[in-house]
Amino acid sequence: MSYHWNWQVFLQPSATGEGSYLAWLGEGLQWTILLSLSAWVIALVTGSIIGILRTAPNRWLSGIATAYVEIFRNIPLLVQLFIWYFVLPELLPVELGNAFKQTHPLIQQFFAAMLCLGLFTSARVAEQVRSGINALPQGQTAAGLAMGLTLPQVYRYILLPVAYRIIVPPLTSEFLNIFKNSAVATTIGLIELSRQAQQLVDYTAQPYEAFIAVTLLYVLINATVMYLMRRLEMRVRVPGYIGGK
Amino acid sequence: MHFMKIASAAILAGAFASTPLLAQESATLKKIKETGSITLGHRESSIPFSYYDDKQQVIGYSHELMLKAVEGIKEQLKLSKLDTKLMPVTSANRITLVQNGTIDIECGSTTNNLERQKQVGFSTTIFVIGTRLMAKKDSGIKDFADLAGKNVVTTAGTTSERLLRKMNEDKQMKMNVISAKDHGESFLTLETGRAIAFMMDDALLYGEMAKAKRASDWIVTGTAQSKEAYGCMLRKDDPEFKKVVDAALTKAMTSGEAEKIYSKWFMNPIPPKGLNLAMPLSDEMKAAFKNPNDKAFE
């Protein structure tokens, strides 16, 4: 294979006059991080609520939560993204749909990708919250209620503090996944990290350098996330549960 | 960047180490002869150059020319039988796949330009386009100057995208440039009203029109921002192989065969909807057929 390596390519000014190619990667990195973190907030909040509802003793509440999880978990991420971005504005009342489509394209793309990633991941987080709660002995709920706590209080003071500690490792996986999944936003034109990599390939015809650099950036992001989550896990350990002393 | 240098040196020394081939010995021809097969790269939605018809068969103007080149290769190597393998490529991966030997030749809608010549080789020019705009007939968009402050869509990884972004930067037009994944999606963005215009190679714009719900709603308009030459992409530094491909293409062009293929795809109804693009042979195309050459315009 004849390939002409050129790592200096990142320092060249870009063909469109918008800074150097390194600046493009920086811009892509910003969008990837911003998108993933905001989607993660949505996922954590919504996922917690839905997960708690799934364990609620009320048939209606747990039924609704189950339906939610099944819908968001069983439709491929890419299909969901296209529904948010292409289909939904067409289903809204014409005025509203047009208003959305007339906003700045970046805002549209970001908004659709954030909602899509956030809700998709929330279904997975919900399952983990549920399994965390279900992992606790039934006796704890019973004991709490016997002491005169209300059900919300039992959740707030007894179940959730331990359940959340138990599920830190699987949550870490989801947190890593959200960064990797954020690459689907490429398909609707958001200029995140993987899109910038493709742009670099198109503009400079140096595919190996571009993809190696972007791969390293993704690894760097996720290594950081793993490190922070490890630290969190150590800090919140409870004696008697998962490695707690 | 110091680290990058070390990393690249390490990689160079390792898996990707390659020795320049001796000119008289074409690696590609040798491989084709030994294996009795050639792998062709084609596009999936570059209407009418290289795309799938409704039976998932690859068809198109560039594709037919590529088959002419394959015939030429078969003759040159005196093979009684030559297997052709088809491999779909995208604008993002086509260069890499030629370089790493996955495909031997790619004829689609790939522009031959100086930037790309550093990485790959190009055959003689098979088509010449101008980059223009498509808009709704009643949108009032006539030329690029009308786009100031508007949303404009183009396809990621194309020369149009580069030109549009550059124009936006140079002339401070405050356009919002949307880069869609492929031509089909770009057109969808235009059709759903997210963008007021779609900038692309004129022939591909007519091709997208061929798929539109109502072709008569749309016009191709504006002053061409660049002239571009499409060529078949080959591996760089294999002049022997290029010579065989060029000879076959030149023969088709000077004998009038290429013109017949042209009129089949640009002057007659084509799949999927039987629309006629009605694009007569341009002066540039006439010149290219008359004196085949592999010059890039930029």
Coordinates of C-alpha atoms in Angstrom, one line a residue:
Chain A
M1 CA 0.0 0.0 0.0
S2 CA 1.4 3.4 -0.9
Y3 CA 0.3 6.0 1.6
H4 CA 1.8 9.4 2.1
W5 CA 1.8 10.1 5.9
N6 CA 1.5 13.7 6.9
W7 CA 0.9 14.6 10.5
Q8 CA 1.5 18.3 9.9
V9 CA -1.9 18.3 8.1
F10 CA -3.6 19.5 11.3
L11 CA -1.6 22.7 11.4
Q12 CA -2.5 23.7 7.9
P13 CA -5.0 26.5 7.4
S14 CA -8.3 24.9 6.2
A15 CA -9.4 25.2 2.6
T16 CA -12.5 27.2 3.6
G17 CA -10.6 29.8 5.5
E18 CA -12.1 28.9 8.9
G19 CA -8.9 28.4 10.9
S20 CA -6.7 25.4 10.9
Y21 CA -7.8 21.8 10.7
L22 CA -6.9 21.4 14.4
A23 CA -9.4 24.1 15.2
W24 CA -12.0 22.0 13.3
L25 CA -11.2 19.0 15.6
G26 CA -11.5 21.3 18.6
E27 CA -14.9 22.5 17.4
G28 CA -16.1 19.0 16.9
L29 CA -14.9 18.0 20.3
Q30 CA -16.8 20.9 21.9
W31 CA -20.1 19.8 20.2
T32 CA -19.5 16.1 21.1
I33 CA -19.0 17.0 24.8
L34 CA -21.8 19.5 25.0
L35 CA -24.2 17.2 23.3
S36 CA -23.3 14.1 25.4
L37 CA -23.4 16.0 28.7
S38 CA -26.7 17.6 28.1
A39 CA -28.2 14.4 26.9
W40 CA -26.7 12.7 30.0
V41 CA -28.5 15.1 32.2
I42 CA -31.8 14.3 30.5
A43 CA -31.1 10.6 30.6
L44 CA -30.2 10.6 34.3
V45 CA -33.3 12.7 35.4
T46 CA -35.8 11.0 33.2
G47 CA -34.3 7.6 33.6
S48 CA -34.4 7.9 37.4
I49 CA -38.1 8.9 37.4
I50 CA -39.1 6.1 35.1
G51 CA -37.0 3.6 36.9
I52 CA -38.5 4.4 40.2
L53 CA -42.0 4.3 38.7
R54 CA -41.3 0.8 37.4
T55 CA -40.8 -0.4 41.0
A56 CA -43.9 1.5 42.3
P57 CA -46.6 -0.8 43.8
N58 CA -49.2 0.9 41.5
R59 CA -50.1 -1.1 38.4
W60 CA -50.9 1.9 36.3
L61 CA -47.7 3.8 37.1
S62 CA -45.4 0.8 36.5
G63 CA -47.3 -0.1 33.4
I64 CA -46.7 3.4 31.9
A65 CA -43.1 3.3 32.8
T66 CA -42.7 -0.2 31.3
A67 CA -44.3 1.0 28.0
Y68 CA -41.9 3.9 28.0
V69 CA -38.8 1.7 28.4
E70 CA -39.9 -0.8 25.8
I71 CA -40.6 1.9 23.2
F72 CA -37.3 3.7 23.6
R73 CA -35.2 0.6 24.1
N74 CA -36.5 -1.3 21.1
I75 CA -36.3 1.3 18.3
P76 CA -32.8 1.7 16.8
L77 CA -31.1 4.9 17.8
L78 CA -30.7 6.0 14.2
V79 CA -34.3 5.6 13.5
Q80 CA -35.3 7.6 16.6
L81 CA -33.0 10.4 15.5
F82 CA -34.6 10.6 12.1
I83 CA -38.0 10.6 13.6
W84 CA -37.1 13.5 15.9
Y85 CA -35.4 15.4 13.1
F86 CA -37.3 14.7 9.9
V87 CA -40.7 13.3 10.9
L88 CA -41.7 15.2 14.0
P89 CA -41.7 18.7 12.5
E90 CA -43.9 17.4 9.7
L91 CA -46.4 16.1 12.2
L92 CA -46.7 19.2 14.3
P93 CA -49.2 21.9 13.3
V94 CA -47.8 23.7 10.2
E95 CA -47.0 26.9 12.0
L96 CA -45.1 25.2 14.7
G97 CA -43.3 22.8 12.4
N98 CA -42.2 25.7 10.1
A99 CA -41.1 27.8 13.1
F100 CA -38.8 24.9 14.1
K101 CA -37.5 24.4 10.6
Q102 CA -36.7 28.1 10.2
T103 CA -34.5 28.3 13.3
H104 CA -30.7 28.1 12.9
P105 CA -29.8 24.6 11.5
L106 CA -27.3 24.0 14.2
I107 CA -29.9 24.6 16.9
Q108 CA -32.3 22.2 15.2
Q109 CA -29.7 19.5 14.8
F110 CA -28.4 19.9 18.4
F111 CA -31.9 19.9 19.8
A112 CA -33.1 16.8 18.0
A113 CA -29.9 14.9 18.7
M114 CA -30.0 15.9 22.4
L115 CA -33.6 14.8 22.9
C116 CA -33.0 11.6 21.0
L117 CA -29.8 10.6 22.8
G118 CA -31.2 11.7 26.2
L119 CA -34.5 9.7 25.9
F120 CA -32.9 6.7 24.3
T121 CA -30.3 6.5 27.1
S122 CA -33.0 7.3 29.8
A123 CA -34.7 4.0 29.0
R124 CA -31.5 2.1 29.7
V125 CA -30.8 4.1 32.8
A126 CA -34.3 3.4 34.0
E127 CA -33.7 -0.3 33.8
Q128 CA -30.5 0.1 35.9
V129 CA -32.3 2.2 38.5
R130 CA -35.0 -0.5 38.6
S131 CA -32.6 -3.4 39.0
G132 CA -30.7 -1.4 41.7
I133 CA -33.8 -1.0 43.7
N134 CA -34.9 -4.6 43.1
A135 CA -31.5 -5.8 44.3
L136 CA -32.3 -4.5 47.8
P137 CA -34.0 -7.0 50.2
Q138 CA -37.8 -6.6 50.3
G139 CA -37.5 -6.3 54.1
Q140 CA -36.0 -2.8 53.9
T141 CA -39.2 -1.4 52.3
A142 CA -41.3 -3.3 54.8
A143 CA -39.2 -2.1 57.8
G144 CA -39.3 1.5 56.6
L145 CA -43.0 1.4 56.3
A146 CA -43.4 -0.3 59.7
M147 CA -41.4 2.6 61.2
G148 CA -44.1 5.0 60.0
L149 CA -42.3 6.4 56.9
T150 CA -44.4 7.2 53.9
L151 CA -43.6 5.3 50.7
P152 CA -41.9 8.4 49.1
Q153 CA -39.8 8.7 52.3
V154 CA -38.8 5.0 52.1
Y155 CA -37.5 5.6 48.6
R156 CA -35.8 8.9 49.4
Y157 CA -34.1 7.9 52.7
I158 CA -33.6 4.1 52.4
L159 CA -33.9 2.6 48.9
L160 CA -32.4 5.2 46.6
P161 CA -29.3 6.1 48.5
V162 CA -28.1 2.5 48.4
A163 CA -29.6 1.6 44.9
Y164 CA -27.7 4.5 43.3
R165 CA -24.5 3.4 44.9
I166 CA -24.9 -0.2 43.6
I167 CA -25.5 0.9 40.0
V168 CA -22.5 3.2 39.6
P169 CA -20.6 0.7 37.5
P170 CA -23.4 0.0 34.9
L171 CA -24.2 3.8 34.9
T172 CA -20.5 4.3 34.0
S173 CA -21.0 2.1 30.9
E174 CA -24.1 4.1 29.9
F175 CA -22.2 7.4 30.4
L176 CA -19.4 6.0 28.1
N177 CA -22.0 4.8 25.6
I178 CA -23.6 8.3 25.3
F179 CA -20.3 9.7 24.2
K180 CA -19.9 7.0 21.6
N181 CA -23.6 7.1 20.5
S182 CA -23.3 10.9 20.0
A183 CA -21.6 10.1 16.7
V184 CA -25.0 9.3 15.2
A185 CA -25.7 13.1 15.2
T186 CA -23.3 13.1 12.2
T187 CA -26.2 11.7 10.1
I188 CA -28.3 14.8 10.5
G189 CA -25.4 17.2 9.9
L190 CA -24.3 18.2 13.4
I191 CA -20.6 18.9 13.1
E192 CA -19.5 16.8 16.1
L193 CA -16.2 15.0 16.4
S194 CA -16.8 12.1 14.0
R195 CA -18.3 14.5 11.4
Q196 CA -15.2 16.6 11.6
A197 CA -13.1 13.5 11.1
Q198 CA -14.9 12.8 7.8
Q199 CA -14.6 16.4 6.8
L200 CA -10.9 16.2 7.4
V201 CA -10.7 13.2 5.2
D202 CA -12.7 14.9 2.5
Y203 CA -10.7 18.1 2.6
T204 CA -7.2 16.8 3.1
A205 CA -7.4 13.2 1.8
Q206 CA -5.4 12.0 4.8
P207 CA -7.9 9.5 6.2
Y208 CA -5.5 7.7 8.6
E209 CA -4.3 10.7 10.4
A210 CA -7.8 12.1 10.8
F211 CA -9.3 8.9 12.1
I212 CA -6.4 8.1 14.4
A213 CA -6.6 11.6 15.9
V214 CA -10.3 11.3 16.4
T215 CA -10.1 7.8 17.9
L216 CA -7.5 9.1 20.4
L217 CA -9.8 12.0 21.3
Y218 CA -12.7 9.6 22.0
V219 CA -10.5 7.3 24.0
L220 CA -9.3 10.4 26.0
I221 CA -12.8 11.5 26.7
N222 CA -13.9 8.1 27.9
A223 CA -10.7 7.4 29.9
T224 CA -11.5 10.7 31.7
V225 CA -15.1 9.7 32.3
M226 CA -14.0 6.2 33.6
Y227 CA -11.5 7.8 36.0
L228 CA -14.0 10.2 37.4
M229 CA -16.6 7.5 37.8
R230 CA -14.1 5.3 39.5
R231 CA -13.4 8.1 42.0
L232 CA -17.1 8.6 42.6
E233 CA -17.5 4.8 43.2
M234 CA -14.7 4.8 45.8
R235 CA -16.1 7.8 47.5
V236 CA -19.7 6.6 47.9
R237 CA -19.0 3.0 48.8
V238 CA -21.1 1.5 51.6
P239 CA -19.6 -1.3 53.9
G240 CA -21.2 -4.6 53.0
Y241 CA -22.1 -3.6 49.4
I242 CA -19.9 -4.2 46.3
G243 CA -16.3 -3.9 47.6
G244 CA -17.2 -1.6 50.4
K245 CA -15.1 -2.1 53.5
Chain B
M1 CA 2.5 17.2 17.9
H2 CA 5.8 15.7 19.0
F3 CA 3.9 12.6 20.1
M4 CA 2.1 12.5 16.7
K5 CA 5.4 12.4 14.9
I6 CA 6.6 9.5 17.0
A7 CA 3.4 7.6 16.5
S8 CA 3.4 8.1 12.8
A9 CA 7.0 7.0 12.6
A10 CA 6.2 3.9 14.6
I11 CA 3.3 3.0 12.4
L12 CA 5.3 3.7 9.2
A13 CA 8.0 1.4 10.4
G14 CA 5.4 -1.3 11.1
A15 CA 2.2 -2.4 9.4
F16 CA 2.0 0.1 6.6
A17 CA 5.6 0.0 5.5
S18 CA 5.5 -0.1 1.7
T19 CA 8.1 -0.2 -1.0
P20 CA 7.6 1.9 -4.1
L21 CA 6.9 -0.3 -7.1
L22 CA 9.0 -0.5 -10.1
A23 CA 7.3 1.4 -12.9
Q24 CA 7.4 -1.3 -15.6
E25 CA 5.6 -3.7 -13.3
S26 CA 2.0 -2.8 -12.6
A27 CA 0.9 -4.2 -9.3
T28 CA -2.7 -3.8 -10.1
L29 CA -2.5 -5.6 -13.5
K30 CA -0.4 -8.3 -11.9
K31 CA -3.0 -8.8 -9.2
I32 CA -5.9 -8.9 -11.7
K33 CA -4.0 -11.4 -13.8
E34 CA -3.1 -13.7 -10.9
T35 CA -6.6 -13.7 -9.3
G36 CA -8.6 -13.5 -12.5
S37 CA -10.8 -10.9 -10.8
I38 CA -11.1 -7.1 -10.4
T39 CA -13.0 -5.1 -7.8
L40 CA -15.0 -2.1 -8.9
G41 CA -16.1 0.7 -6.7
H42 CA -19.5 2.2 -7.4
R43 CA -21.9 4.8 -5.7
E44 CA -25.3 4.1 -4.3
S45 CA -27.2 7.3 -5.1
S46 CA -25.2 9.4 -7.6
I47 CA -28.0 9.6 -10.2
P48 CA -27.4 9.2 -13.2
F49 CA -23.7 8.4 -12.8
S50 CA -23.7 5.4 -10.6
Y51 CA -26.6 4.2 -8.5
Y52 CA -28.9 1.3 -7.7
D53 CA -32.0 0.8 -9.8
D54 CA -35.2 -0.7 -8.2
K55 CA -33.8 -4.2 -8.6
Q56 CA -30.6 -3.3 -6.7
Q57 CA -28.6 -3.5 -9.9
V58 CA -25.8 -1.0 -10.3
I59 CA -26.4 1.3 -13.3
G60 CA -25.4 4.6 -14.7
Y61 CA -23.3 6.6 -17.1
S62 CA -20.0 6.3 -15.2
H63 CA -20.7 2.6 -14.5
E64 CA -21.1 1.8 -18.1
L65 CA -17.8 3.5 -18.9
M66 CA -16.1 1.6 -16.1
L67 CA -17.3 -1.7 -17.7
K68 CA -15.7 -0.4 -21.0
A69 CA -12.5 0.0 -19.0
V70 CA -12.8 -3.5 -17.6
E71 CA -13.2 -4.9 -21.2
G72 CA -10.0 -3.1 -22.1
I73 CA -8.2 -4.6 -19.2
K74 CA -9.4 -8.0 -20.1
E75 CA -8.2 -7.6 -23.7
Q76 CA -4.8 -6.3 -22.6
L77 CA -4.2 -9.2 -20.2
K78 CA -5.5 -11.7 -22.8
L79 CA -7.8 -13.2 -20.2
S80 CA -10.6 -15.5 -21.4
K81 CA -12.6 -14.8 -18.3
L82 CA -12.5 -11.9 -15.8
D83 CA -14.6 -11.9 -12.6
T84 CA -15.9 -8.4 -11.6
K85 CA -16.7 -7.8 -8.0
L86 CA -18.9 -4.8 -7.1
M87 CA -18.2 -2.8 -3.9
P88 CA -20.4 0.2 -2.9
V89 CA -18.5 3.2 -1.7
T90 CA -19.4 6.7 -0.2
S91 CA -17.9 10.1 -0.7
A92 CA -16.2 9.7 2.7
N93 CA -14.5 6.3 2.2
R94 CA -13.9 6.1 -1.6
I95 CA -10.3 7.4 -1.4
T96 CA -9.2 5.2 1.4
L97 CA -10.7 2.1 -0.3
V98 CA -8.7 2.8 -3.5
Q99 CA -5.5 3.4 -1.5
N100 CA -5.6 0.3 0.6
G101 CA -6.4 -2.0 -2.4
T102 CA -10.0 -2.9 -1.5
I103 CA -11.1 -1.6 -4.9
D104 CA -9.0 -1.4 -8.0
I105 CA -11.0 1.4 -9.8
E106 CA -13.9 3.7 -8.9
C107 CA -16.0 5.4 -11.6
G108 CA -18.8 7.4 -10.1
S109 CA -19.0 11.2 -9.5
T110 CA -15.5 11.8 -8.2
T111 CA -13.9 15.1 -9.0
N112 CA -10.3 15.0 -10.1
N113 CA -8.5 17.8 -8.3
L114 CA -5.0 18.7 -7.3
E115 CA -5.6 18.0 -3.6
R116 CA -6.7 14.5 -4.4
Q117 CA -4.0 13.9 -6.9
K118 CA -1.5 13.8 -4.0
Q119 CA -3.3 10.6 -2.8
V120 CA -4.7 8.8 -5.8
G121 CA -4.5 8.7 -9.6
F122 CA -7.2 9.7 -12.0
S123 CA -8.2 8.4 -15.5
T124 CA -9.0 10.6 -18.4
T125 CA -11.9 12.9 -17.7
I126 CA -15.3 11.2 -18.1
F127 CA -17.6 14.1 -17.3
V128 CA -17.5 17.9 -16.7
I129 CA -19.9 19.6 -14.4
G130 CA -20.6 23.1 -13.0
T131 CA -21.6 23.7 -9.4
R132 CA -24.9 25.4 -9.3
L133 CA -28.1 25.7 -7.2
M134 CA -31.5 24.0 -7.1
A135 CA -34.4 25.9 -5.6
K136 CA -38.2 25.9 -5.7
K137 CA -39.5 27.7 -8.8
D138 CA -41.5 30.2 -6.8
S139 CA -38.8 30.8 -4.1
G140 CA -37.3 33.9 -5.9
I141 CA -33.8 32.4 -5.7
K142 CA -32.0 33.2 -9.0
D143 CA -28.3 33.2 -8.1
F144 CA -25.9 32.9 -5.2
A145 CA -26.2 36.6 -4.2
D146 CA -29.9 35.8 -3.2
L147 CA -28.7 33.4 -0.5
A148 CA -27.4 35.9 2.0
G149 CA -28.8 35.2 5.5
K150 CA -30.6 32.1 4.3
N151 CA -30.3 28.3 5.1
V152 CA -28.5 26.5 2.2
V153 CA -27.9 22.8 2.0
T154 CA -25.1 20.9 0.4
T155 CA -23.7 17.4 0.7
A156 CA -20.9 16.7 3.1
G157 CA -17.5 15.9 1.6
T158 CA -18.1 17.6 -1.8
T159 CA -16.4 20.4 -3.5
S160 CA -19.7 22.4 -3.4
E161 CA -19.5 22.3 0.4
R162 CA -16.0 23.7 0.3
L163 CA -16.9 26.5 -2.1
L164 CA -20.1 27.4 -0.2
R165 CA -18.3 27.7 3.1
K166 CA -15.5 29.6 1.6
M167 CA -17.9 32.0 -0.1
N168 CA -19.7 32.5 3.2
E169 CA -16.4 33.3 4.9
D170 CA -15.1 35.6 2.1
K171 CA -18.2 37.6 1.3
Q172 CA -19.6 37.6 4.9
M173 CA -23.0 36.4 3.5
K174 CA -24.2 35.1 6.9
M175 CA -25.7 31.9 5.3
N176 CA -26.4 28.9 7.5
V177 CA -24.7 26.0 5.6
I178 CA -26.3 22.6 6.3
S179 CA -24.1 19.7 5.3
A180 CA -26.3 16.6 4.8
K181 CA -25.0 13.0 4.6
D182 CA -25.7 12.3 1.0
H183 CA -27.4 13.8 -2.0
G184 CA -30.8 12.2 -1.2
E185 CA -30.8 13.7 2.3
S186 CA -29.7 17.1 1.0
F187 CA -32.7 17.1 -1.3
L188 CA -35.0 16.0 1.5
T189 CA -33.7 19.0 3.5
L190 CA -34.6 21.2 0.6
E191 CA -37.9 19.6 0.0
T192 CA -39.0 19.9 3.6
G193 CA -38.3 23.6 3.6
R194 CA -35.3 23.5 6.0
A195 CA -33.2 25.0 3.3
I196 CA -34.1 27.5 0.5
A197 CA -31.5 26.1 -1.9
F198 CA -29.2 23.1 -2.6
M199 CA -25.8 23.6 -4.1
M200 CA -24.3 20.7 -6.0
D201 CA -22.9 19.6 -9.3
D202 CA -25.6 20.5 -11.9
A203 CA -25.8 16.9 -13.3
L204 CA -26.5 15.5 -9.8
L205 CA -29.1 18.2 -9.2
Y206 CA -30.9 17.1 -12.3
G207 CA -30.5 13.6 -11.0
E208 CA -32.2 14.4 -7.7
M209 CA -35.0 16.1 -9.6
A210 CA -35.5 12.7 -11.3
K211 CA -36.6 11.4 -7.8
A212 CA -38.7 14.4 -6.7
K213 CA -42.4 14.0 -6.1
R214 CA -43.1 16.7 -8.6
A215 CA -40.1 17.5 -10.8
S216 CA -41.8 20.5 -12.3
D217 CA -41.6 22.4 -8.9
W218 CA -37.9 22.7 -9.1
I219 CA -35.3 24.6 -11.1
V220 CA -31.6 24.5 -11.5
T221 CA -30.3 28.0 -11.4
G222 CA -27.3 30.3 -10.7
T223 CA -23.9 31.0 -12.2
A224 CA -21.7 28.0 -12.1
Q225 CA -19.2 28.5 -9.2
S226 CA -16.6 26.1 -10.5
K227 CA -16.0 23.7 -13.4
E228 CA -15.1 20.2 -12.3
A229 CA -13.8 17.2 -14.1
Y230 CA -14.9 13.7 -13.0
G231 CA -12.5 10.9 -13.5
C232 CA -12.2 7.3 -12.6
M233 CA -10.1 6.9 -9.5
L234 CA -7.2 4.5 -9.5
R235 CA -4.2 3.9 -7.3
K236 CA -1.4 6.4 -7.6
D237 CA 1.9 5.4 -9.0
D238 CA 0.6 2.7 -11.3
P239 CA 1.1 4.3 -14.7
E240 CA 0.8 1.0 -16.5
F241 CA -2.7 0.3 -15.2
K242 CA -3.8 3.9 -15.9
K243 CA -2.6 3.6 -19.4
V244 CA -4.8 0.6 -20.0
V245 CA -7.8 2.2 -18.5
D246 CA -7.2 5.5 -20.4
A247 CA -6.8 3.7 -23.7
A248 CA -10.2 1.9 -23.2
L249 CA -11.9 5.2 -22.2
T250 CA -10.3 7.2 -25.0
K251 CA -11.4 4.6 -27.5
A252 CA -15.0 4.8 -26.3
M253 CA -14.9 8.6 -26.5
T254 CA -13.3 9.1 -29.9
S255 CA -15.4 6.3 -31.5
G256 CA -18.7 7.9 -30.6
E257 CA -19.6 5.1 -28.1
A258 CA -19.3 7.4 -25.1
E259 CA -21.7 9.8 -26.8
K260 CA -24.3 7.0 -27.2
I261 CA -23.9 6.2 -23.5
Y262 CA -24.3 9.9 -22.7
S263 CA -27.5 10.3 -24.6
K264 CA -28.9 7.1 -22.9
W265 CA -28.4 8.6 -19.5
F266 CA -28.9 12.3 -20.1
M267 CA -31.3 12.6 -23.0
N268 CA -33.6 9.7 -22.4
P269 CA -35.9 8.5 -19.6
I270 CA -34.0 6.8 -16.8
P271 CA -34.9 4.8 -13.7
P272 CA -36.3 5.0 -11.0
K273 CA -39.1 7.2 -12.3
G274 CA -38.5 7.3 -16.0
L275 CA -37.7 11.0 -16.0
N276 CA -35.6 12.5 -18.8
L277 CA -32.9 14.8 -17.5
A278 CA -32.8 16.5 -20.9
M279 CA -29.2 17.8 -20.5
P280 CA -27.7 18.2 -23.9
L281 CA -24.0 17.7 -24.4
S282 CA -22.2 20.8 -23.1
D283 CA -19.2 22.4 -24.9
E284 CA -16.9 21.2 -22.2
M285 CA -18.2 17.6 -22.7
K286 CA -17.8 17.9 -26.5
A287 CA -14.2 19.0 -26.0
A288 CA -13.5 16.2 -23.5
F289 CA -14.8 13.6 -25.9
K290 CA -12.9 15.1 -28.8
N291 CA -9.5 15.3 -27.0
P292 CA -9.6 13.0 -24.0
N293 CA -7.3 14.2 -21.3
D294 CA -6.9 13.9 -17.5
K295 CA -6.5 17.6 -16.6
A296 CA -8.1 18.8 -13.4
F297 CA -9.7 22.2 -13.5
E298 CA -8.5 23.2 -10.1

